[in-house]
Short mmCIF file of C-alpha atoms and ligand atoms in Angstrom, two decimals:
data_model
loop_
_atom_site.label_atom_id
_atom_site.label_comp_id
_atom_site.label_asym_id
_atom_site.label_seq_id
_atom_site.Cartn_x
_atom_site.Cartn_y
_atom_site.Cartn_z
CA UNK A 203 157.09 139.39 25.15
CA UNK A 204 160.71 140.59 25.49
CA UNK A 205 162.54 142.10 22.52
CA UNK A 206 163.70 139.86 19.70
CA UNK A 207 167.37 140.27 20.77
CA UNK A 208 166.73 138.67 24.16
CA UNK A 209 165.52 135.42 22.58
CA UNK A 210 168.33 135.44 19.99
CA UNK A 211 170.91 135.90 22.77
CA UNK A 212 169.39 133.16 24.92
CA UNK A 213 169.50 130.64 22.09
CA UNK A 214 173.04 131.75 21.25
CA UNK A 215 174.16 131.17 24.85
CA UNK A 216 172.44 127.78 24.90
CA UNK A 217 174.21 126.79 21.67
CA UNK A 218 177.57 127.81 23.14
CA UNK A 219 177.03 125.54 26.14
CA UNK A 220 176.34 122.42 24.05
CA UNK A 221 178.58 120.48 21.68
CA UNK A 222 176.69 118.84 18.89
CA UNK A 223 173.39 117.37 17.82
CA UNK A 224 169.94 118.87 17.68
CA UNK A 225 168.06 120.69 20.47
CA UNK A 226 164.33 120.01 20.38
CA UNK A 227 162.11 122.24 22.54
CA UNK A 228 158.47 121.26 22.46
CA UNK A 229 155.83 123.88 23.18
CA UNK A 230 152.61 122.84 24.89
CA UNK A 231 149.26 122.04 23.34
CA UNK A 232 145.77 122.71 24.62
CA UNK A 233 144.51 120.20 27.16
CA UNK A 234 140.80 119.28 27.06
CA UNK A 235 138.84 119.78 30.27
CA UNK A 236 135.73 117.71 29.52
CA UNK A 237 135.64 117.52 25.74
CA UNK A 238 138.13 118.39 23.02
CA UNK A 239 137.20 122.00 22.37
CA UNK A 240 136.56 122.93 26.01
CA UNK A 241 140.09 123.32 27.22
CA UNK A 242 141.95 124.23 30.40
CA UNK A 243 143.55 127.65 30.40
CA UNK A 244 146.56 127.33 28.09
CA UNK A 245 149.96 127.43 29.75
CA UNK A 246 152.98 127.43 27.47
CA UNK A 247 156.01 125.34 28.39
CA UNK A 248 158.46 127.52 30.34
CA UNK A 249 161.58 126.39 28.45
CA UNK A 250 159.81 127.18 25.19
CA UNK A 251 158.81 130.60 26.56
CA UNK A 252 162.38 131.26 27.64
CA UNK A 253 164.02 130.43 24.32
CA UNK A 254 161.26 130.96 21.76
CA UNK A 255 158.97 133.44 23.59
CA UNK A 256 155.72 132.63 21.77
CA UNK A 257 152.75 131.93 24.02
CA UNK A 258 150.91 129.91 21.37
CA UNK A 259 149.81 126.29 21.13
CA UNK A 260 151.29 123.54 18.92
CA UNK A 261 154.80 124.87 18.26
CA UNK A 262 158.21 123.23 18.44
CA UNK A 263 161.64 124.81 18.18
CA UNK A 264 164.76 123.19 16.75
CA UNK A 265 168.33 124.38 17.12
CA UNK A 266 170.90 122.51 15.03
CA UNK A 267 174.05 122.79 17.14
CA UNK A 268 176.32 121.94 14.22
CA UNK A 269 174.98 124.21 11.51
CA UNK A 270 173.49 126.86 13.81
CA UNK A 271 170.18 126.62 11.94
CA UNK A 272 167.05 127.47 13.96
CA UNK A 273 163.59 126.38 12.83
CA UNK A 274 160.18 127.01 14.31
CA UNK A 275 157.71 124.26 13.47
CA UNK A 276 153.98 125.00 13.42
CA UNK A 277 151.08 125.44 11.05
CA UNK A 278 149.57 128.62 9.71
CA UNK A 279 145.97 129.15 10.73
CA UNK A 280 143.38 128.27 8.09
CA UNK A 281 140.40 130.43 7.10
CA UNK A 282 138.22 128.09 9.21
CA UNK A 283 140.38 128.85 12.26
CA UNK A 284 140.24 132.57 11.54
CA UNK A 285 136.41 132.54 11.36
CA UNK A 286 136.31 131.23 14.94
CA UNK A 287 139.43 132.83 16.38
CA UNK A 288 139.78 136.14 14.50
CA UNK A 289 142.77 137.35 12.51
CA UNK A 290 146.03 135.54 13.33
CA UNK A 291 149.66 136.31 12.53
CA UNK A 292 151.37 133.96 10.11
CA UNK A 293 154.06 131.56 11.30
CA UNK A 294 156.68 133.71 9.55
CA UNK A 295 155.44 136.81 11.40
CA UNK A 296 155.40 134.99 14.72
CA UNK A 297 158.89 133.58 14.21
CA UNK A 298 160.23 137.01 13.28
CA UNK A 299 159.12 138.35 16.69
CA UNK A 300 161.67 136.06 18.36
CA UNK A 301 164.35 136.32 15.69
CA UNK A 302 163.83 132.94 14.03
CA UNK A 303 164.10 133.11 10.26
CA UNK A 304 162.95 129.68 9.17
CA UNK A 305 159.56 128.10 9.76
CA UNK A 306 158.20 124.73 8.64
CA UNK A 307 154.82 122.99 8.96
CA UNK A 308 154.34 120.61 11.89
CA UNK A 309 154.30 117.46 9.75
CA UNK A 310 157.86 118.23 8.65
CA UNK A 311 159.03 118.00 12.24
CA UNK A 312 158.52 114.25 11.91
CA UNK A 313 160.71 114.14 8.79
CA UNK A 314 163.32 116.41 10.36
CA UNK A 315 163.68 114.54 13.65
CA UNK A 316 163.31 111.15 11.89
CA UNK A 317 166.22 112.02 9.61
CA UNK A 318 168.37 113.19 12.53
CA UNK A 319 167.63 109.95 14.42
CA UNK A 320 168.51 107.91 11.31
CA UNK A 321 171.83 109.72 11.06
CA UNK A 322 172.57 108.85 14.68
CA UNK A 323 172.59 112.48 15.77
CA UNK A 324 172.04 113.32 19.43
CA UNK A 325 168.56 114.75 20.04
CA UNK A 326 168.70 116.96 23.13
CA UNK A 327 165.30 117.17 24.83
CA UNK A 328 164.15 118.10 28.34
CA UNK A 329 162.04 115.57 30.30
CA UNK A 330 158.44 115.97 29.10
CA UNK A 331 155.84 116.27 31.86
CA UNK A 332 152.61 116.34 29.83
CA UNK A 333 151.04 113.23 28.31
CA UNK A 334 150.57 114.96 24.94
CA UNK A 335 154.26 115.74 24.62
CA UNK A 336 155.30 112.30 25.86
CA UNK A 337 153.25 110.80 23.04
CA UNK A 338 154.59 113.30 20.51
CA UNK A 339 158.18 112.64 21.57
CA UNK A 340 157.52 108.91 21.22
CA UNK A 341 156.19 109.44 17.72
CA UNK A 342 159.11 111.67 16.79
CA UNK A 343 161.98 109.63 18.21
CA UNK A 344 160.56 106.15 18.83
CA UNK A 345 161.47 106.50 22.52
CA UNK A 346 158.77 105.07 24.81
CA UNK A 347 157.37 107.51 27.43
CA UNK A 348 158.71 105.34 30.26
CA UNK A 349 162.27 105.85 28.99
CA UNK A 350 162.06 109.55 28.24
CA UNK A 351 162.95 110.77 31.73
CA UNK A 352 166.23 108.84 31.86
CA UNK A 353 167.08 109.55 28.22
CA UNK A 354 166.54 113.30 28.50
CA UNK A 355 169.70 115.27 27.72
CA UNK A 356 171.71 116.02 30.85
CA UNK A 357 173.88 118.60 29.03
CA UNK A 358 170.70 120.39 27.89
CA UNK A 359 169.20 120.24 31.39
CA UNK A 360 172.40 121.67 32.92
CA UNK A 361 172.66 124.40 30.28
CA UNK A 362 169.04 125.49 30.74
CA UNK A 363 169.44 125.58 34.53
CA UNK A 364 172.60 127.67 34.25
CA UNK A 365 170.83 130.21 32.06
CA UNK A 366 167.41 130.35 33.71
CA UNK A 367 168.79 130.48 37.28
CA UNK A 368 170.14 134.00 36.73
CA UNK A 369 167.32 136.44 36.10
CA UNK A 370 168.02 139.41 33.83
CA UNK A 371 166.62 142.89 34.35
CA UNK A 372 163.54 142.33 32.18
CA UNK A 373 162.70 139.17 34.09
CA UNK A 374 163.10 140.93 37.44
CA UNK A 375 160.69 143.62 36.25
CA UNK A 376 158.15 140.92 35.38
CA UNK A 377 158.69 139.30 38.78
CA UNK A 378 158.04 142.66 40.43
CA UNK A 379 154.72 142.88 38.55
CA UNK A 380 153.83 139.39 39.75
CA UNK A 381 154.73 140.47 43.28
CA UNK A 382 152.52 143.57 43.04
CA UNK A 383 149.58 141.38 42.03
CA UNK A 384 150.44 138.98 44.85
CA UNK A 385 150.37 141.90 47.27
CA UNK A 386 146.84 142.78 46.15
CA UNK A 387 145.75 139.15 46.51
CA UNK A 388 147.04 138.81 50.06
CA UNK A 389 145.75 142.13 51.34
CA UNK A 390 142.31 141.31 49.90
CA UNK A 391 142.39 137.91 51.62
CA UNK A 392 143.37 139.44 54.96
CA UNK A 393 140.53 141.94 54.81
CA UNK A 394 138.04 139.15 54.08
CA UNK A 395 139.17 136.81 56.89
CA UNK A 396 136.17 137.26 59.14
CA UNK A 397 134.13 134.66 61.04
CA UNK A 398 131.36 133.13 58.90
CA UNK A 399 133.11 133.68 55.56
CA UNK A 400 133.45 130.62 53.31
CA UNK A 401 137.11 129.94 52.46
CA UNK A 402 136.16 129.39 48.82
CA UNK A 403 134.77 132.93 48.59
CA UNK A 404 138.18 134.30 49.52
CA UNK A 405 140.07 131.83 47.32
CA UNK A 406 137.86 132.73 44.35
CA UNK A 407 138.26 136.45 44.95
CA UNK A 408 142.04 136.33 45.01
CA UNK A 409 142.19 133.97 42.03
CA UNK A 410 140.26 136.69 40.18
CA UNK A 411 142.86 139.27 41.20
CA UNK A 412 145.62 137.20 39.63
CA UNK A 413 143.55 136.74 36.47
CA UNK A 414 142.85 140.46 36.33
CA UNK A 415 146.61 141.04 36.41
CA UNK A 416 147.35 138.74 33.47
CA UNK A 417 146.98 135.07 34.19
CA UNK A 418 145.64 132.51 36.66
CA UNK A 419 147.62 132.11 39.91
CA UNK A 420 151.10 130.64 39.66
CA UNK A 421 149.85 127.46 41.40
CA UNK A 422 146.53 126.27 42.86
CA UNK A 423 145.73 128.49 45.83
CA UNK A 424 146.40 127.12 49.30
CA UNK A 425 143.93 128.75 51.69
CA UNK A 426 142.66 127.22 54.87
CA UNK A 427 141.99 127.64 58.55
CA UNK A 428 143.63 124.20 58.74
CA UNK A 429 147.00 125.57 57.75
CA UNK A 430 148.82 122.66 59.38
CA UNK A 431 148.09 120.73 56.18
CA UNK A 432 150.96 122.12 54.13
CA UNK A 433 149.34 122.19 50.71
CA UNK A 434 145.69 122.45 51.64
CA UNK A 435 143.63 123.02 48.50
CA UNK A 436 140.37 122.27 50.32
CA UNK A 437 138.54 125.57 50.70
CA UNK A 438 135.27 124.15 51.93
CA UNK A 439 135.28 125.38 55.54
CA UNK A 440 133.59 128.43 56.98
CA UNK A 441 136.05 130.58 58.95
CA UNK A 442 135.72 130.46 62.72
CA UNK A 443 136.81 133.04 65.26
CA UNK A 444 139.94 131.92 67.06
CA UNK A 445 141.42 130.14 64.04
CA UNK A 446 144.30 131.26 61.85
CA UNK A 447 143.79 131.49 58.10
CA UNK A 448 146.88 130.50 56.12
CA UNK A 449 147.01 131.75 52.52
CA UNK A 450 149.81 130.59 50.22
CA UNK A 451 149.20 132.11 46.82
CA UNK A 452 150.91 133.96 44.03
CA UNK A 453 150.08 135.60 40.76
CA UNK A 454 151.33 135.01 37.25
CA UNK A 455 151.87 137.91 34.87
CA UNK A 456 150.75 137.88 31.26
CA UNK A 457 154.32 136.77 30.46
CA UNK A 458 153.92 133.90 32.93
CA UNK A 459 156.34 135.10 35.62
CA UNK A 460 155.35 134.02 39.14
CA UNK A 461 155.07 135.30 42.66
CA UNK A 462 154.62 133.07 45.70
CA UNK A 463 153.72 134.53 49.11
CA UNK A 464 152.28 133.17 52.31
CA UNK A 465 150.61 135.12 55.06
CA UNK A 466 148.72 133.88 58.09
CA UNK A 467 145.97 136.02 59.59
CA UNK A 468 143.82 135.70 62.71
CA UNK A 469 140.19 135.16 61.74
CA UNK A 470 138.34 138.25 62.94
CA UNK A 471 141.39 140.48 62.93
CA UNK A 472 143.17 140.02 66.27
CA UNK A 473 145.83 137.52 67.26
CA UNK A 474 145.45 135.77 70.58
CA UNK A 475 148.48 135.85 72.86
CA UNK A 476 149.19 132.19 72.08
CA UNK A 477 148.99 132.77 68.33
CA UNK A 478 151.19 135.83 68.52
CA UNK A 479 153.90 133.96 70.43
CA UNK A 480 154.22 131.33 67.73
CA UNK A 481 153.78 133.89 64.94
CA UNK A 482 156.70 135.98 66.22
CA UNK A 483 158.98 132.94 66.03
CA UNK A 484 158.10 132.30 62.37
CA UNK A 485 158.56 135.99 61.60
CA UNK A 486 161.98 135.98 63.29
CA UNK A 487 162.98 132.93 61.21
CA UNK A 488 161.83 134.67 58.02
CA UNK A 489 163.74 137.84 58.91
CA UNK A 490 166.86 135.86 59.80
CA UNK A 491 166.78 134.09 56.41
CA UNK A 492 166.48 137.42 54.58
CA UNK A 493 169.39 138.79 56.61
CA UNK A 494 171.58 135.82 55.70
CA UNK A 495 170.74 135.17 52.04
CA UNK A 496 173.54 136.50 49.81
CA UNK A 497 175.87 135.30 47.07
CA UNK A 498 178.25 132.52 48.11
CA UNK A 499 176.11 131.33 51.02
CA UNK A 500 174.44 127.93 50.63
CA UNK A 501 170.67 127.93 51.02
CA UNK A 502 171.11 124.72 53.02
CA UNK A 503 172.96 126.78 55.65
CA UNK A 504 170.25 129.49 55.60
CA UNK A 505 167.62 126.74 56.04
CA UNK A 506 169.55 125.49 59.11
CA UNK A 507 169.86 128.96 60.62
CA UNK A 508 166.12 129.54 60.18
CA UNK A 509 165.54 126.14 61.82
CA UNK A 510 167.64 127.27 64.79
CA UNK A 511 165.48 130.37 65.23
CA UNK A 512 162.43 128.12 65.24
CA UNK A 513 163.94 125.61 67.68
CA UNK A 514 165.12 128.29 70.07
CA UNK A 515 161.75 130.08 69.95
CA UNK A 516 159.90 126.83 70.62
CA UNK A 517 162.31 126.07 73.45
CA UNK A 518 161.51 129.44 75.01
CA UNK A 519 157.81 128.51 74.77
CA UNK A 520 158.54 125.20 76.49
CA UNK A 521 157.63 123.04 73.49
CA UNK A 522 161.23 122.02 72.74
CA UNK A 523 164.13 121.40 75.08
CA UNK A 524 167.86 120.67 75.13
CA UNK A 525 170.65 122.18 73.09
CA UNK A 526 169.28 124.09 70.08
CA UNK A 527 172.18 123.25 67.74
CA UNK A 528 171.95 119.57 68.66
CA UNK A 529 168.17 119.62 68.17
CA UNK A 530 168.51 121.08 64.68
CA UNK A 531 171.35 118.67 63.87
CA UNK A 532 169.05 115.81 64.87
CA UNK A 533 166.18 117.28 62.80
CA UNK A 534 163.90 117.66 65.84
CA UNK A 535 162.55 121.04 64.65
CA UNK A 536 161.09 119.21 61.61
CA UNK A 537 158.19 118.06 63.80
CA UNK A 538 157.08 121.69 63.50
CA UNK A 539 158.57 122.58 60.11
CA UNK A 540 158.63 119.44 57.99
CA UNK A 541 159.48 121.30 54.79
CA UNK A 542 162.31 123.25 53.20
CA UNK A 543 162.96 126.96 53.57
CA UNK A 544 162.39 127.75 49.91
CA UNK A 545 162.97 127.21 46.24
CA UNK A 546 163.91 128.95 43.00
CA UNK A 547 161.19 131.02 41.36
CA UNK A 548 160.83 132.55 37.90
CA UNK A 549 158.70 131.41 35.00
CA UNK A 550 157.66 128.50 37.20
CA UNK A 551 156.70 128.97 40.81
CA UNK A 552 159.07 126.09 41.60
CA UNK A 553 161.39 127.19 38.86
CA UNK A 554 162.55 124.51 36.44
CA UNK A 555 161.22 121.70 38.60
CA UNK A 556 160.39 119.83 35.37
CA UNK A 557 164.16 119.52 34.84
CA UNK A 558 164.63 117.64 38.11
CA UNK A 559 164.79 119.17 41.56
CA UNK A 560 168.25 117.84 42.39
CA UNK A 561 169.72 119.29 39.21
CA UNK A 562 168.13 122.68 39.94
CA UNK A 563 168.76 122.95 43.67
CA UNK A 564 171.94 120.97 44.27
CA UNK A 565 175.41 120.42 42.82
CA UNK A 566 178.56 118.36 43.43
CA UNK A 567 179.34 120.38 46.55
CA UNK A 568 175.90 120.44 48.20
CA UNK A 569 173.94 117.20 47.95
CA UNK A 570 170.33 116.73 49.08
CA UNK A 571 169.81 115.70 52.71
CA UNK A 572 168.00 112.49 53.51
CA UNK A 573 166.85 113.72 56.92
CA UNK A 574 163.10 114.18 57.41
CA UNK A 575 162.31 117.86 56.83
CA UNK A 576 165.60 118.89 55.22
CA UNK A 577 164.92 116.25 52.55
CA UNK A 578 162.10 118.50 51.33
CA UNK A 579 164.44 121.46 50.80
CA UNK A 580 164.27 122.18 47.07
CA UNK A 581 167.26 124.52 46.98
CA UNK A 582 170.46 123.77 48.91
CA UNK A 583 173.30 125.05 46.75
CA UNK A 584 175.25 128.30 46.92
CA UNK A 585 173.25 131.41 46.08
CA UNK A 586 174.37 133.60 43.19
CA UNK A 587 173.62 137.18 42.18
CA UNK A 588 170.47 137.11 40.05
CA UNK A 589 168.85 134.10 41.73
CA UNK A 590 165.22 134.62 42.70
CA UNK A 591 164.15 132.45 45.61
CA UNK A 592 161.45 132.13 48.24
CA UNK A 593 161.90 132.37 52.00
CA UNK A 594 159.07 130.46 53.67
CA UNK A 595 159.61 129.18 57.20
CA UNK A 596 156.66 127.86 59.14
CA UNK A 597 155.50 126.24 62.37
CA UNK A 598 152.70 123.69 62.20
CA UNK A 599 151.02 121.47 64.75
CA UNK A 600 150.15 118.32 62.81
CA UNK A 601 148.29 115.97 65.19
CA UNK A 602 149.08 112.79 63.23
CA UNK A 603 152.80 113.62 63.15
CA UNK A 604 152.89 114.59 66.83
CA UNK A 605 151.21 111.28 67.72
CA UNK A 606 153.64 109.29 65.60
CA UNK A 607 156.75 110.94 67.06
CA UNK A 608 155.39 110.63 70.59
CA UNK A 609 154.52 106.95 70.17
CA UNK A 610 157.86 106.15 68.57
CA UNK A 611 159.81 108.48 70.93
CA UNK A 612 161.37 110.24 67.95
CA UNK A 613 163.65 113.06 69.09
CA UNK A 614 162.14 112.69 72.57
CA UNK A 615 165.24 114.39 74.04
CA UNK A 616 164.29 117.62 72.29
CA UNK A 617 160.48 117.69 72.37
CA UNK A 618 158.16 118.31 75.33
CA UNK A 619 155.35 116.13 74.03
CA UNK A 620 153.09 116.77 77.02
CA UNK A 621 153.11 120.53 76.44
CA UNK A 622 152.07 119.98 72.82
CA UNK A 623 148.65 118.71 73.81
CA UNK A 624 147.46 122.31 74.26
CA UNK A 625 148.43 123.07 70.65
CA UNK A 626 146.69 120.19 68.83
CA UNK A 627 144.08 122.48 67.29
CA UNK A 628 146.39 125.45 66.74
CA UNK A 629 146.76 124.99 62.98
CA UNK A 630 149.84 126.33 61.21
CA UNK A 631 151.72 129.49 60.41
CA UNK A 632 153.87 130.11 57.34
CA UNK A 633 155.32 133.46 56.24
CA UNK A 634 156.72 133.55 52.72
CA UNK A 635 158.51 136.34 50.88
CA UNK A 636 160.25 136.37 47.51
CA UNK A 637 163.92 137.39 47.37
CA UNK A 638 166.27 138.61 44.65
CA UNK A 639 169.89 137.84 45.39
CA UNK A 640 171.85 141.04 44.71
CA UNK A 641 175.62 141.75 44.50
CA UNK A 642 176.25 141.41 48.24
CA UNK A 643 172.94 140.63 49.90
CA UNK A 644 169.32 140.17 48.87
CA UNK A 645 166.23 142.31 48.52
CA UNK A 646 162.55 141.61 48.82
CA UNK A 647 160.74 141.51 45.50
CA UNK A 648 157.90 144.01 45.66
CA UNK A 649 156.54 145.94 48.59
CA UNK A 650 156.41 143.73 51.65
CA UNK A 651 152.91 142.44 52.29
CA UNK A 652 151.84 143.35 55.86
CA UNK A 653 153.68 140.87 58.04
CA UNK A 654 154.20 142.06 61.62
CA UNK A 655 151.23 141.23 63.88
CA UNK A 656 150.57 144.97 64.16
CA UNK A 657 150.58 145.44 60.37
CA UNK A 658 148.30 142.46 59.83
CA UNK A 659 145.83 143.60 62.50
CA UNK A 660 145.83 147.17 61.11
CA UNK A 661 145.14 145.82 57.59
CA UNK A 662 142.25 143.75 58.86
CA UNK A 663 140.59 146.64 60.77
N1 LIG B 292 153.66 126.35 45.99
C1 LIG B 292 153.79 126.30 47.39
C2 LIG B 292 155.06 126.83 47.82
O1 LIG B 292 156.10 126.36 47.46
O2 LIG B 292 155.10 127.79 48.53
MN1 MN B 293 154.04 129.48 48.52
MN1 MN B 294 157.01 128.70 47.85
#
């Protein structure tokens, strides 16, 4: 947990950004896995962690914007709880850790919010994403779950995004720890990528590394020799020589800060010439994005520049043709990279995505694209000092997509469909680093995981 002052300052800044009413931040509850007391690993709500810091179930925070009063709602543990769980701090002690003076039992939250609703006061809440909190919010405010998304407070959403987008020094240190754990995960995976190894053995091993560094991975591990499936959570195959193993995985520190890296390794430890040619293009796109990312530059423009590196590399290989700028303008490269270059990262691996991706990644100046590929870009707006983002270009050969584009002659002026036949079983390559936007440029968070073909091969020896 950060020092008490950090949480006091964050709530103060939030209060300054909002006019009147009551801010209600719901913490998360335990979620049963197969019966009530057998629960999934607890993950606190990230907004609650940011403003109220306590990584504990069944809490809610209130900030009265008019009076300035802050209250933490939650129940003290009973002697029965303590018998099973061990000694627990009191609510007053917990609240003091984050600089909140007043606590009240959970049942009084109903009275408090009910009274505020009766008085016609504005209740500022973020869109709930868990069923338990949708039900709770319904009980508290009378607002049906189906209406909660549209009735969530836009001023609160905007204020949270403004604050959480800029990482302070303590947060960057946490992100560096997450990156160090991510490094360990990826190097372990590379060393294990040998023919005959079950993907699940590697996925389980690196999940354990994240856990040993504080928490489960920042998202379900993507690990597959079928890397052309972008989010492939199926780890059931046995690795075969000649395939590429794509691993997209990150750790989560004990304070819930994330890392998110992707590396692609040749099963057995040596790239073929064909693999290396495509790999070098993805690496060049990744390096180009890192060279360009700096304050004042839109990430939409960095995405486009990375796309141009990919299109020109594929043109040199004979898989694309025509004018590179025109191909990227037409979205032809998206046959090979049908996703965005990256996203915000922090407490959430896709930071603040619960608040709405357009609100997080776009603004009045830069609106989301509707073009296939670019439409999946989660962050398009101008970068600012203190942003933490990912840089994750890729090239994939997705047979179903190739067949569709070929049959429908989509971007046929820019694609050599006949040459693609030899790549149908190639798989996919993605190379993802995490970046901190600095005063005039950006820096990689953490030591760079082996990434050149030579570094990867040396690691796998
Ligand atoms: N969580 C997958 C990615 O965005 O890289
Ligand atoms: Mn990733
Ligand atoms: Mn990512």
